[in-house]
Coordinates of C-alpha atoms in Angstrom, one line a residue:
X1416 CA -43.0 89.0 -165.4
X1417 CA -46.7 88.2 -165.3
X1418 CA -47.5 85.9 -162.2
X1419 CA -48.6 82.5 -162.7
X1420 CA -52.3 82.0 -162.2
X1421 CA -53.3 79.8 -159.2
X1422 CA -55.9 77.0 -159.9
X1423 CA -58.5 77.4 -157.2
X1424 CA -59.5 73.7 -157.5
X1425 CA -55.8 72.5 -157.0
X1426 CA -55.5 74.7 -154.0
X1427 CA -58.7 73.4 -152.5
X1428 CA -57.5 69.8 -153.1
X1429 CA -54.2 70.4 -151.3
X1430 CA -55.8 71.9 -148.2
X1431 CA -58.2 68.9 -148.0
X1432 CA -55.2 66.5 -148.4
X1433 CA -53.4 68.2 -145.5
X1434 CA -56.5 67.9 -143.4
X1435 CA -56.9 64.4 -144.2
X1436 CA -53.2 63.8 -143.3
X1437 CA -53.6 65.6 -140.0
X1438 CA -56.7 63.5 -139.4
X1439 CA -54.9 60.3 -140.2
X1440 CA -52.1 61.2 -137.9
X1441 CA -54.6 62.0 -135.0
X1442 CA -56.4 58.8 -135.8
X1443 CA -53.3 56.8 -135.7
X1444 CA -52.2 58.3 -132.4
X1445 CA -55.6 57.8 -130.9
X1446 CA -55.5 54.2 -132.1
X1447 CA -52.1 53.7 -130.7
X1448 CA -53.0 54.9 -127.4
X1449 CA -56.3 53.0 -127.4
X1450 CA -54.4 49.8 -128.5
X1451 CA -51.9 50.3 -125.7
X1452 CA -54.7 50.8 -123.2
X1453 CA -56.5 47.8 -124.4
X1454 CA -53.2 45.8 -124.3
X1455 CA -52.7 46.8 -120.7
X1456 CA -56.2 46.2 -119.5
X1457 CA -58.0 43.7 -121.6
X1458 CA -55.4 41.6 -123.4
X1459 CA -52.2 41.6 -121.2
X1460 CA -49.3 39.3 -122.2
X1461 CA -49.8 35.8 -120.6
X1462 CA -46.8 36.0 -118.5
X1463 CA -48.0 39.4 -117.0
X1464 CA -51.9 38.3 -117.1
X1465 CA -52.1 38.7 -113.3
X1466 CA -49.5 40.7 -111.3
X1467 CA -51.3 39.7 -108.1
X1468 CA -49.1 37.6 -105.8
X1469 CA -47.9 34.4 -107.4
X1470 CA -47.9 32.4 -104.3
X1471 CA -50.0 29.7 -103.1
X1472 CA -52.7 30.7 -100.5
X1473 CA -54.2 28.2 -98.2
X1474 CA -57.6 27.2 -97.3
X1475 CA -58.7 28.6 -94.1
X1476 CA -56.8 26.8 -91.3
X1477 CA -58.8 24.9 -88.8
X1478 CA -59.5 26.7 -85.6
X1479 CA -57.5 25.6 -82.6
X1480 CA -59.5 25.2 -79.3
X1481 CA -58.9 23.9 -75.9
X1482 CA -60.5 20.8 -74.5
X1483 CA -63.6 22.8 -73.4
X1484 CA -64.0 24.5 -76.8
X1485 CA -62.3 27.8 -75.8
X1486 CA -60.9 29.4 -79.1
X1487 CA -57.0 29.4 -79.1
X1488 CA -56.4 30.3 -82.8
X1489 CA -58.5 31.3 -85.8
X1490 CA -58.5 33.0 -89.2
X1491 CA -59.7 36.5 -90.0
X1492 CA -60.0 38.1 -93.4
X1493 CA -57.5 40.8 -94.1
X1494 CA -56.3 42.7 -97.0
X1495 CA -52.8 43.3 -98.3
X1496 CA -51.7 46.2 -100.5
X1497 CA -49.6 45.5 -103.6
X1498 CA -48.4 47.3 -106.7
X1499 CA -47.7 46.6 -110.3
X1500 CA -44.7 49.0 -110.9
X1501 CA -45.1 49.0 -114.7
X1502 CA -48.5 50.7 -114.3
X1503 CA -47.5 53.5 -112.0
X1504 CA -47.3 56.8 -113.9
X1505 CA -45.7 59.0 -111.2
X1506 CA -43.6 57.1 -108.8
X1507 CA -42.9 60.3 -106.7
X1508 CA -46.5 61.0 -106.3
X1509 CA -47.3 57.5 -105.5
X1510 CA -44.6 57.3 -102.8
X1511 CA -45.9 60.5 -101.3
X1512 CA -49.4 59.5 -101.2
X1513 CA -48.8 56.0 -99.8
X1514 CA -46.5 57.2 -97.0
X1515 CA -48.9 59.9 -96.1
X1516 CA -51.7 57.3 -95.8
X1517 CA -49.5 54.6 -94.2
X1518 CA -46.9 56.6 -92.1
X1519 CA -45.2 53.4 -91.0
X1520 CA -44.0 52.7 -94.5
X1521 CA -40.3 53.5 -95.3
X1522 CA -40.3 55.9 -98.2
X1523 CA -36.8 54.8 -99.5
X1524 CA -37.8 51.1 -99.2
X1525 CA -41.0 51.8 -101.0
X1526 CA -39.4 53.8 -103.8
X1527 CA -37.0 50.8 -104.4
X1528 CA -40.0 48.5 -104.7
X1529 CA -41.8 50.8 -107.2
X1530 CA -38.8 51.2 -109.5
X1531 CA -38.2 47.4 -109.9
X1532 CA -38.6 45.8 -113.2
X1533 CA -40.9 43.1 -111.7
X1534 CA -44.7 43.3 -112.3
X1535 CA -45.5 42.7 -108.6
X1536 CA -44.3 44.2 -105.3
X1537 CA -45.9 44.0 -101.8
X1538 CA -46.5 47.5 -100.3
X1539 CA -47.9 46.3 -96.9
X1540 CA -49.3 43.0 -95.7
X1541 CA -52.3 42.4 -93.7
X1542 CA -53.7 46.1 -93.3
X1543 CA -56.7 47.3 -91.4
X1544 CA -59.9 47.9 -93.3
X1545 CA -59.4 51.6 -92.8
X1546 CA -56.0 51.4 -94.4
X1547 CA -57.4 49.4 -97.3
X1548 CA -60.1 51.7 -98.1
X1549 CA -57.9 54.7 -97.7
X1550 CA -55.4 53.3 -100.2
X1551 CA -58.1 52.3 -102.6
X1552 CA -59.6 55.8 -102.6
X1553 CA -56.3 57.3 -103.6
X1554 CA -56.9 55.9 -107.1
X1555 CA -53.3 55.3 -107.8
X1556 CA -52.9 53.3 -111.1
X1557 CA -51.1 50.0 -110.5
X1558 CA -51.9 49.9 -106.8
X1559 CA -54.5 47.6 -105.4
X1560 CA -55.1 45.0 -102.6
X1561 CA -55.8 41.3 -102.5
X1562 CA -57.9 39.5 -99.7
X1563 CA -55.8 37.2 -97.5
X1564 CA -56.2 35.6 -94.1
X1565 CA -54.6 36.4 -90.9
X1566 CA -54.1 34.1 -88.0
X1567 CA -55.1 35.6 -84.6
X1568 CA -54.8 34.2 -81.1
X1569 CA -57.5 35.3 -78.9
X1570 CA -55.8 34.1 -75.7
X1571 CA -52.5 35.8 -76.5
X1572 CA -49.7 34.6 -74.6
X1573 CA -51.7 32.3 -72.5
X1574 CA -51.0 29.1 -74.7
X1575 CA -48.3 30.5 -76.9
X1576 CA -45.9 27.6 -76.6
X1577 CA -48.7 25.1 -77.3
X1578 CA -50.3 26.8 -80.4
X1579 CA -47.1 28.2 -81.7
X1580 CA -47.6 30.6 -84.6
X1581 CA -47.7 31.1 -88.4
X1582 CA -45.8 33.3 -90.9
X1583 CA -47.3 36.0 -93.1
X1584 CA -48.3 33.4 -95.6
X1585 CA -50.3 31.5 -92.9
X1586 CA -47.8 28.6 -92.9
X1587 CA -47.2 27.0 -89.4
X1588 CA -43.8 27.9 -87.9
X1589 CA -44.0 26.4 -84.5
X1590 CA -46.2 24.4 -82.1
X1591 CA -49.5 22.8 -83.0
X1592 CA -49.6 25.3 -86.0
X1593 CA -46.6 23.5 -87.5
X1594 CA -48.0 20.1 -86.7
X1595 CA -51.2 20.8 -88.5
X1596 CA -49.2 21.5 -91.7
X1597 CA -47.1 18.5 -91.3
X1598 CA -49.9 16.3 -90.6
X1599 CA -51.7 17.2 -93.7
X1600 CA -54.6 19.1 -92.1
X1601 CA -54.1 22.2 -94.2
X1602 CA -54.6 22.0 -98.0
X1603 CA -53.4 24.3 -100.6
X1604 CA -55.4 26.1 -103.2
X1605 CA -55.1 28.9 -105.7
X1606 CA -55.6 32.5 -104.4
X1607 CA -59.2 33.1 -103.7
X1608 CA -61.6 35.0 -101.7
X1609 CA -61.7 33.9 -98.0
X1610 CA -64.3 31.1 -97.5
X1611 CA -65.8 29.4 -94.5
X1612 CA -63.7 26.9 -92.5
X1613 CA -63.8 23.6 -94.3
X1614 CA -62.5 21.3 -91.5
X1615 CA -63.3 20.6 -87.8
X1616 CA -61.4 22.5 -85.1
X1617 CA -58.2 21.0 -83.8
X1618 CA -59.2 20.1 -80.3
X1619 CA -56.3 20.2 -78.0
X1620 CA -55.9 18.6 -74.6
X1621 CA -55.0 21.9 -72.9
X1622 CA -57.4 23.3 -70.3
X1623 CA -57.0 27.0 -70.6
X1624 CA -58.2 27.4 -66.8
X1625 CA -55.4 25.1 -65.7
X1626 CA -52.9 26.9 -68.0
X1627 CA -53.9 30.3 -66.6
X1628 CA -53.5 29.1 -62.9
X1629 CA -50.0 27.6 -63.8
X1630 CA -48.8 30.8 -65.5
X1631 CA -50.0 32.9 -62.5
X1632 CA -48.3 30.8 -59.9
X1633 CA -45.1 30.2 -61.8
X1634 CA -44.9 33.9 -62.7
X1635 CA -45.2 34.7 -59.1
X1636 CA -42.6 32.3 -58.0
X1637 CA -40.1 33.6 -60.6
X1638 CA -40.6 37.2 -59.2
X1639 CA -40.4 36.0 -55.6
X1640 CA -37.3 33.9 -55.9
X1641 CA -35.7 36.2 -58.6
X1642 CA -35.4 33.3 -61.0
X1643 CA -34.4 33.8 -64.7
X1644 CA -37.2 31.7 -65.9
X1645 CA -39.4 28.7 -65.1
X1646 CA -42.0 26.3 -66.5
X1647 CA -44.5 23.6 -65.5
X1648 CA -46.6 20.7 -66.8
X1649 CA -49.9 19.2 -65.7
X1650 CA -50.6 15.8 -67.3
X1651 CA -53.3 13.1 -67.1
X1652 CA -51.2 10.1 -66.2
X1653 CA -53.9 7.6 -67.4
X1654 CA -54.2 9.0 -71.0
X1655 CA -51.0 11.1 -71.5
X1656 CA -53.0 14.2 -72.2
X1657 CA -51.2 17.4 -71.5
X1658 CA -53.6 19.9 -69.8
X1659 CA -51.0 22.6 -69.2
X1660 CA -47.6 23.4 -70.6
X1661 CA -46.0 26.6 -69.5
X1662 CA -42.6 28.1 -70.3
X1663 CA -41.6 31.6 -69.0
X1664 CA -40.5 33.9 -70.3
X1665 CA -43.2 33.4 -73.1
X1666 CA -44.3 35.5 -76.1
X1667 CA -47.3 36.9 -77.8
X1668 CA -48.0 35.1 -81.1
X1669 CA -50.1 38.1 -82.2
X1670 CA -47.1 40.4 -82.4
X1671 CA -45.9 41.2 -85.9
X1672 CA -42.1 40.9 -85.1
X1673 CA -41.6 37.2 -84.1
X1674 CA -37.9 37.4 -83.7
X1675 CA -38.0 35.8 -80.3
X1676 CA -35.1 35.5 -78.0
X1677 CA -33.4 32.3 -76.8
X1678 CA -35.0 32.8 -73.3
X1679 CA -38.4 32.6 -74.9
X1680 CA -38.0 29.1 -76.3
X1681 CA -40.0 26.3 -75.0
X1682 CA -38.1 25.1 -72.0
X1683 CA -40.4 22.1 -71.5
X1684 CA -39.5 20.5 -74.7
X1685 CA -36.6 22.3 -76.8
X1686 CA -34.1 22.3 -73.8
X1687 CA -32.7 19.5 -71.7
X1688 CA -31.9 19.9 -68.0
X1689 CA -30.5 17.8 -65.2
X1690 CA -33.7 17.0 -63.4
X1691 CA -32.7 15.0 -60.3
X1692 CA -36.3 14.7 -59.2
X1693 CA -37.0 12.7 -62.3
X1694 CA -33.8 10.7 -62.7
X1695 CA -33.7 9.6 -59.0
X1696 CA -37.3 8.4 -59.2
X1697 CA -36.2 6.3 -62.3
X1698 CA -33.2 4.8 -60.4
X1699 CA -35.5 3.7 -57.5
X1700 CA -38.0 2.2 -59.9
X1701 CA -35.1 0.3 -61.7
X1702 CA -33.7 -1.2 -58.5
X1703 CA -37.1 -2.3 -57.2
X1704 CA -38.1 -3.7 -60.6
X1705 CA -34.9 -5.7 -61.0
X1706 CA -35.3 -7.0 -57.3
X1707 CA -31.9 -5.8 -56.3
X1708 CA -33.6 -3.4 -53.7
X1709 CA -36.7 -3.5 -51.5
X1710 CA -38.3 -1.3 -48.9
X1711 CA -36.2 -3.2 -46.3
X1712 CA -32.9 -2.6 -48.1
X1713 CA -30.3 -0.4 -46.4
X1714 CA -27.4 1.7 -47.9
X1715 CA -24.4 2.9 -46.2
X1716 CA -24.2 6.6 -46.3
X1717 CA -21.8 7.1 -43.3
X1718 CA -19.0 8.4 -45.6
X1719 CA -19.0 10.0 -49.0
X1720 CA -18.7 7.5 -52.0
X1721 CA -15.3 7.6 -53.5
X1722 CA -14.9 6.3 -57.1
X1723 CA -11.5 6.9 -58.6
X1724 CA -10.7 10.7 -58.0
X1725 CA -14.4 11.5 -57.7
X1726 CA -16.2 12.0 -54.4
X1727 CA -20.1 11.7 -54.1
X1728 CA -21.5 13.3 -51.1
X1729 CA -25.1 14.3 -49.8
X1730 CA -26.5 17.9 -49.4
X1731 CA -28.1 17.0 -46.2
X1732 CA -25.7 14.3 -45.0
X1733 CA -26.9 12.0 -42.3
X1734 CA -23.6 10.1 -41.8
X1735 CA -25.4 6.9 -41.1
X1736 CA -26.9 3.8 -42.7
X1737 CA -30.1 4.6 -44.4
X1738 CA -33.2 2.5 -45.3
X1739 CA -34.4 2.7 -48.8
X1740 CA -37.2 5.0 -47.9
X1741 CA -34.9 7.2 -46.0
X1742 CA -32.7 7.5 -49.1
X1743 CA -35.7 8.7 -51.0
X1744 CA -37.0 11.3 -48.4
X1745 CA -33.5 12.5 -47.6
X1746 CA -32.6 12.5 -51.4
X1747 CA -29.4 10.9 -50.6
X1748 CA -26.8 10.9 -53.5
X1749 CA -24.8 8.2 -51.8
X1750 CA -27.6 5.9 -51.3
X1751 CA -29.0 6.4 -54.8
X1752 CA -25.5 5.8 -56.4
X1753 CA -25.0 2.6 -54.4
X1754 CA -28.4 1.4 -55.5
X1755 CA -27.5 1.9 -59.2
X1756 CA -24.1 0.3 -58.7
X1757 CA -25.9 -2.9 -57.2
X1758 CA -27.9 -3.0 -60.5
X1759 CA -25.0 -2.8 -62.7
X1760 CA -23.9 -0.6 -65.6
X1761 CA -25.3 -2.8 -68.4
X1762 CA -28.8 -3.3 -66.8
X1763 CA -28.7 0.4 -65.9
X1764 CA -28.5 1.3 -69.6
X1765 CA -31.1 -1.4 -70.5
X1766 CA -33.6 0.1 -68.0
X1767 CA -33.0 3.7 -69.4
X1768 CA -33.7 2.3 -72.9
X1769 CA -36.7 0.6 -71.7
X1770 CA -38.3 3.7 -70.3
X1771 CA -37.3 5.8 -73.4
X1772 CA -34.6 8.0 -71.9
X1773 CA -32.0 7.1 -74.7
X1774 CA -34.4 8.4 -77.4
X1775 CA -35.9 11.8 -78.5
X1776 CA -39.4 12.2 -77.3
X1777 CA -41.8 12.7 -80.3
X1778 CA -45.1 14.6 -79.7
X1779 CA -47.1 17.0 -81.8
X1780 CA -44.6 19.9 -80.9
X1781 CA -41.8 19.9 -83.4
X1782 CA -39.5 21.5 -80.8
X1783 CA -38.0 18.4 -79.2
X1784 CA -34.5 18.0 -77.7
X1785 CA -32.8 14.7 -77.4
X1786 CA -31.5 13.5 -73.9
X1787 CA -27.9 14.3 -73.1
X1788 CA -26.3 11.2 -71.9
X1789 CA -22.8 10.4 -70.4
X1790 CA -20.3 9.7 -73.3
X1791 CA -19.0 6.7 -71.6
X1792 CA -20.8 4.4 -69.3
X1793 CA -18.2 3.8 -66.6
X1794 CA -18.7 2.9 -63.1
X1795 CA -18.6 6.5 -62.2
X1796 CA -21.1 7.5 -65.0
X1797 CA -23.6 4.9 -63.6
X1798 CA -23.1 6.4 -60.0
X1799 CA -23.6 10.0 -61.0
X1800 CA -26.2 9.4 -63.6
X1801 CA -28.4 7.6 -60.9
X1802 CA -29.1 10.9 -59.3
X1803 CA -29.1 13.0 -62.6
X1804 CA -25.6 14.4 -62.6
X1805 CA -24.4 14.5 -66.2
X1806 CA -27.9 13.3 -67.4
X1807 CA -30.1 15.8 -69.0
X1808 CA -33.5 15.4 -70.4
X1809 CA -36.3 17.6 -71.6
X1810 CA -38.9 18.2 -68.7
X1811 CA -41.8 16.9 -70.8
X1812 CA -40.0 13.6 -71.5
X1813 CA -39.1 13.3 -67.7
X1814 CA -42.8 13.9 -66.8
X1815 CA -44.0 11.2 -69.2
X1816 CA -41.6 8.6 -67.7
X1817 CA -42.6 9.4 -64.0
X1818 CA -46.3 9.2 -65.1
X1819 CA -45.6 5.8 -66.6
X1820 CA -43.9 4.6 -63.3
X1821 CA -46.7 5.7 -61.0
X1822 CA -49.9 4.9 -63.0
X1823 CA -49.4 1.2 -62.8
X1824 CA -46.2 0.8 -64.9
X1825 CA -47.5 1.6 -68.5
X1826 CA -45.5 4.2 -70.6
X1827 CA -47.9 6.3 -72.6
X1828 CA -46.6 8.9 -75.1
X1829 CA -47.8 12.4 -74.1
X1830 CA -50.1 14.3 -76.4
X1831 CA -51.4 17.8 -76.8
X1832 CA -54.5 16.4 -78.6
X1833 CA -57.6 14.9 -77.0
X1834 CA -57.4 11.3 -76.1
X1835 CA -59.4 8.8 -74.1
X1836 CA -58.2 6.1 -71.7
X1837 CA -59.1 3.3 -74.3
X1838 CA -57.0 4.9 -76.9
X1839 CA -54.2 5.3 -74.3
X1840 CA -54.2 1.8 -73.2
X1841 CA -54.0 0.6 -76.9
X1842 CA -50.7 2.4 -77.3
X1843 CA -49.3 1.9 -73.7
X1844 CA -46.0 -0.2 -73.1
X1845 CA -45.3 -1.9 -69.9
X1846 CA -42.2 -0.5 -68.3
X1847 CA -42.3 -1.9 -64.6
X1848 CA -44.4 -4.2 -62.8
X1849 CA -47.6 -3.1 -61.1
X1850 CA -46.0 -3.9 -57.7
X1851 CA -43.1 -1.7 -58.5
X1852 CA -45.4 1.1 -59.4
X1853 CA -47.3 0.7 -56.2
X1854 CA -44.1 0.9 -54.1
X1855 CA -43.0 4.0 -55.9
X1856 CA -46.4 5.7 -55.1
X1857 CA -45.9 4.8 -51.5
X1858 CA -42.4 6.6 -51.6
X1859 CA -43.9 9.6 -53.4
X1860 CA -46.5 10.1 -50.7
X1861 CA -44.0 9.4 -47.9
X1862 CA -41.8 12.1 -49.2
X1863 CA -44.8 14.6 -49.1
X1864 CA -45.5 13.7 -45.5
X1865 CA -42.1 13.2 -44.0
X1866 CA -39.6 14.4 -46.5
X1867 CA -38.5 17.4 -48.8
X1868 CA -41.8 17.7 -50.6
X1869 CA -43.9 18.4 -47.5
X1870 CA -44.7 22.0 -48.7
X1871 CA -46.7 20.6 -51.5
X1872 CA -48.9 18.3 -49.4
X1873 CA -52.1 20.1 -50.0
X1874 CA -54.6 18.9 -47.2
X1875 CA -57.2 16.7 -48.6
X1876 CA -55.5 15.7 -51.9
X1877 CA -52.9 13.2 -50.8
X1878 CA -50.1 14.7 -52.9
X1879 CA -46.8 12.8 -53.4
X1880 CA -43.7 13.8 -55.1
X1881 CA -39.8 14.1 -55.6
X1882 CA -37.7 17.2 -55.3
X1883 CA -34.6 17.9 -57.3
X1884 CA -31.9 20.7 -57.0
X1885 CA -29.1 20.6 -59.7
X1886 CA -26.1 22.7 -60.2
X1887 CA -26.0 24.3 -63.6
X1888 CA -23.0 24.1 -65.9
X1889 CA -21.4 27.6 -66.3
X1890 CA -18.5 28.0 -68.5
X1891 CA -17.8 24.2 -68.6
X1892 CA -18.0 23.9 -64.8
X1893 CA -20.7 23.1 -62.3
X1894 CA -21.6 26.3 -60.4
X1895 CA -22.8 26.1 -56.8
X1896 CA -24.3 29.5 -57.2
X1897 CA -26.5 28.6 -60.3
X1898 CA -29.2 26.0 -59.6
X1899 CA -32.1 24.5 -61.3
X1900 CA -34.9 23.3 -58.9
X1901 CA -37.7 21.1 -59.7
X1902 CA -40.5 19.1 -58.2
X1903 CA -42.5 16.2 -59.8
X1904 CA -45.4 14.7 -58.1
X1905 CA -49.1 13.5 -58.5
X1906 CA -52.4 13.4 -56.8
X1907 CA -54.4 11.7 -55.4
X1908 CA -51.5 9.3 -54.6
X1909 CA -53.4 6.2 -53.8
X1910 CA -54.9 6.4 -57.3
X1911 CA -52.9 9.0 -59.3
X1912 CA -54.8 11.0 -61.9
X1913 CA -52.8 14.0 -62.6
X1914 CA -49.1 14.7 -62.5
X1915 CA -47.6 18.2 -61.9
X1916 CA -44.0 19.3 -62.7
X1917 CA -42.6 22.6 -61.6
X1918 CA -39.2 23.9 -62.6
X1919 CA -37.4 27.2 -61.7
X1920 CA -34.2 28.3 -63.3
X1921 CA -31.7 29.9 -61.0
X1922 CA -34.0 30.8 -58.0
X1923 CA -32.4 32.8 -55.1
X1924 CA -32.8 32.5 -51.4
X1925 CA -35.2 34.9 -49.6
X1926 CA -35.5 35.9 -45.9
X1927 CA -38.5 33.4 -45.8
X1928 CA -36.3 30.6 -47.0
X1929 CA -33.6 31.2 -44.3
X1930 CA -30.8 31.3 -46.9
X1931 CA -31.8 28.2 -48.7
X1932 CA -32.5 28.1 -52.5
X1933 CA -33.1 24.4 -52.8
X1934 CA -36.3 22.9 -54.4
X1935 CA -38.1 22.3 -51.1
X1936 CA -38.1 26.0 -50.5
X1937 CA -39.2 27.2 -54.0
X1938 CA -40.4 24.8 -56.5
X1939 CA -42.3 22.6 -54.0
X1940 CA -44.5 25.4 -52.4
X1941 CA -45.2 26.6 -55.9
X1942 CA -46.4 23.2 -56.9
X1943 CA -48.6 23.1 -53.7
X1944 CA -50.3 26.4 -54.6
X1945 CA -50.9 25.2 -58.1
X1946 CA -52.5 21.8 -56.9
X1947 CA -54.7 23.8 -54.5
X1948 CA -56.0 25.8 -57.3
X1949 CA -56.5 23.3 -60.0
X1950 CA -57.7 20.2 -58.1
X1951 CA -61.2 21.5 -57.8
X1952 CA -61.2 22.5 -61.6
X1953 CA -60.2 18.8 -62.3
X1954 CA -63.0 17.5 -60.3
X1955 CA -60.8 15.9 -57.5
X1956 CA -62.8 15.8 -54.3
X1957 CA -60.8 16.4 -51.1
X1958 CA -60.8 13.6 -48.5
X1959 CA -59.9 14.5 -44.9
X1960 CA -58.3 12.1 -42.6
X1961 CA -58.4 12.6 -38.8
X1962 CA -54.9 13.9 -39.2
X1963 CA -55.9 16.3 -41.9
X1964 CA -58.6 17.6 -39.6
X1965 CA -56.3 18.2 -36.8
X1966 CA -53.9 20.0 -39.1
X1967 CA -56.7 22.3 -40.3
X1968 CA -57.5 23.1 -36.7
X1969 CA -54.0 23.9 -35.8
X1970 CA -53.8 26.3 -38.9
X1971 CA -57.1 27.9 -37.9
X1972 CA -55.9 28.4 -34.4
X1973 CA -52.6 30.0 -35.6
X1974 CA -54.6 32.4 -37.8
X1975 CA -56.7 33.4 -34.9
X1976 CA -53.7 34.1 -32.8
X1977 CA -52.2 36.4 -35.7
X1978 CA -55.5 38.4 -35.7

């Protein structure tokens, strides 16, 4: 059979068609790839247009400064690493490279984030510039960074309970930081590059020098007396400005893990305590203002006061009739209870309402505890509440009340922001007569010269104050072994400018205290050392009486004998 002849033209045409087909296939494939690349890079779907964090960023927060302009909190620009899992080609390689560059990353957790169906996942927030550059240089598709802001606290722990802190998204969580958000000082905006601060600094009333001295002395007292904690306040009694607020143990607001313990809470505002030093001063002011007592009044303290099955006695029982000044200087529970009973239960409650002790104190700090009052105001409740038993208040609230009692009788809400005397007078509320305030100042000063506050009487500064030692409630019962000691006072007492409160939680006796652990042996001398350090900073000039000069001469003579 003769083979069929092949047409050369047809063969050539078939070959060309195959070449065209192959070319078309390559072109289609190329166009598909190019189209996908364009789709991913130039024309993404609207819902996936920007896989960057879909959260609101905030304009730079205002700086927080102390009353002298010392920086307490500010923003710094940082970067945060994120990923678009849909764009990552090789997850295993990405995990290996990222964990090698940032060893603190958890590989399993990172892999879980990169295998999600979502278009956005944080890899690490607020990284260092070196980490940002190292990750960028890896060139991993789908991994990039965004500029954010990080809040830093240059003074560290020094004013932690005042400034508070923010979360990773720069939102205030506690302290002045939370107040700034709530007060509307921070405004939101879409995510953008960091810009300059657009608002004036938040100027606090705190003096960081006073704060440092307070922390130093209270920390030393906690160690010396083996206390579990402590705190203190310095306040301008004429303006209500808080120059120092200390609560120990404290915390470092710069640390990343902010799971703080209960012991690190702000004891000065978020906890309530039975502060006999505060409540007894209120009882005296009440009796003096109602006219049921005067400096010439006497109270029978020969025997314990029995009400029903309860028995009220004194720690330093004198077993005699005491004058009103003696009730104050001996801190007689019997005399103070009798004083309140003469006023009467109804008027006692009315006075406590007048000075604000039935209400929660509202300041810039969101952490604020409500007073703990007796459930039923019986005769016994009036007697025991008179000296602080079963009546607990936050220390800052107690300090504010005492400031109002000794500054001429005007209650001024305390503040952590700057305030002048004119502004303070405009908001002041009269709580006692000026004559009552004058008598109370006399009693405070008398207690420093002749009573339980003598170890706070810094020569030249005319200190006055009241001590308090309260048994703590442990497992539902008052414990004689667990005490809270406090001192609240002011200086100079003839015209008080500054109030000082010191509180120690469960201080122990030492050989120097001869077995005593009451306020006069721990909280009072601590307050004395604080006043000695801060008075010159506050511009209070010492004035020496002949008695002061004799005292200085005796002390110098004693020092020479030691040498």
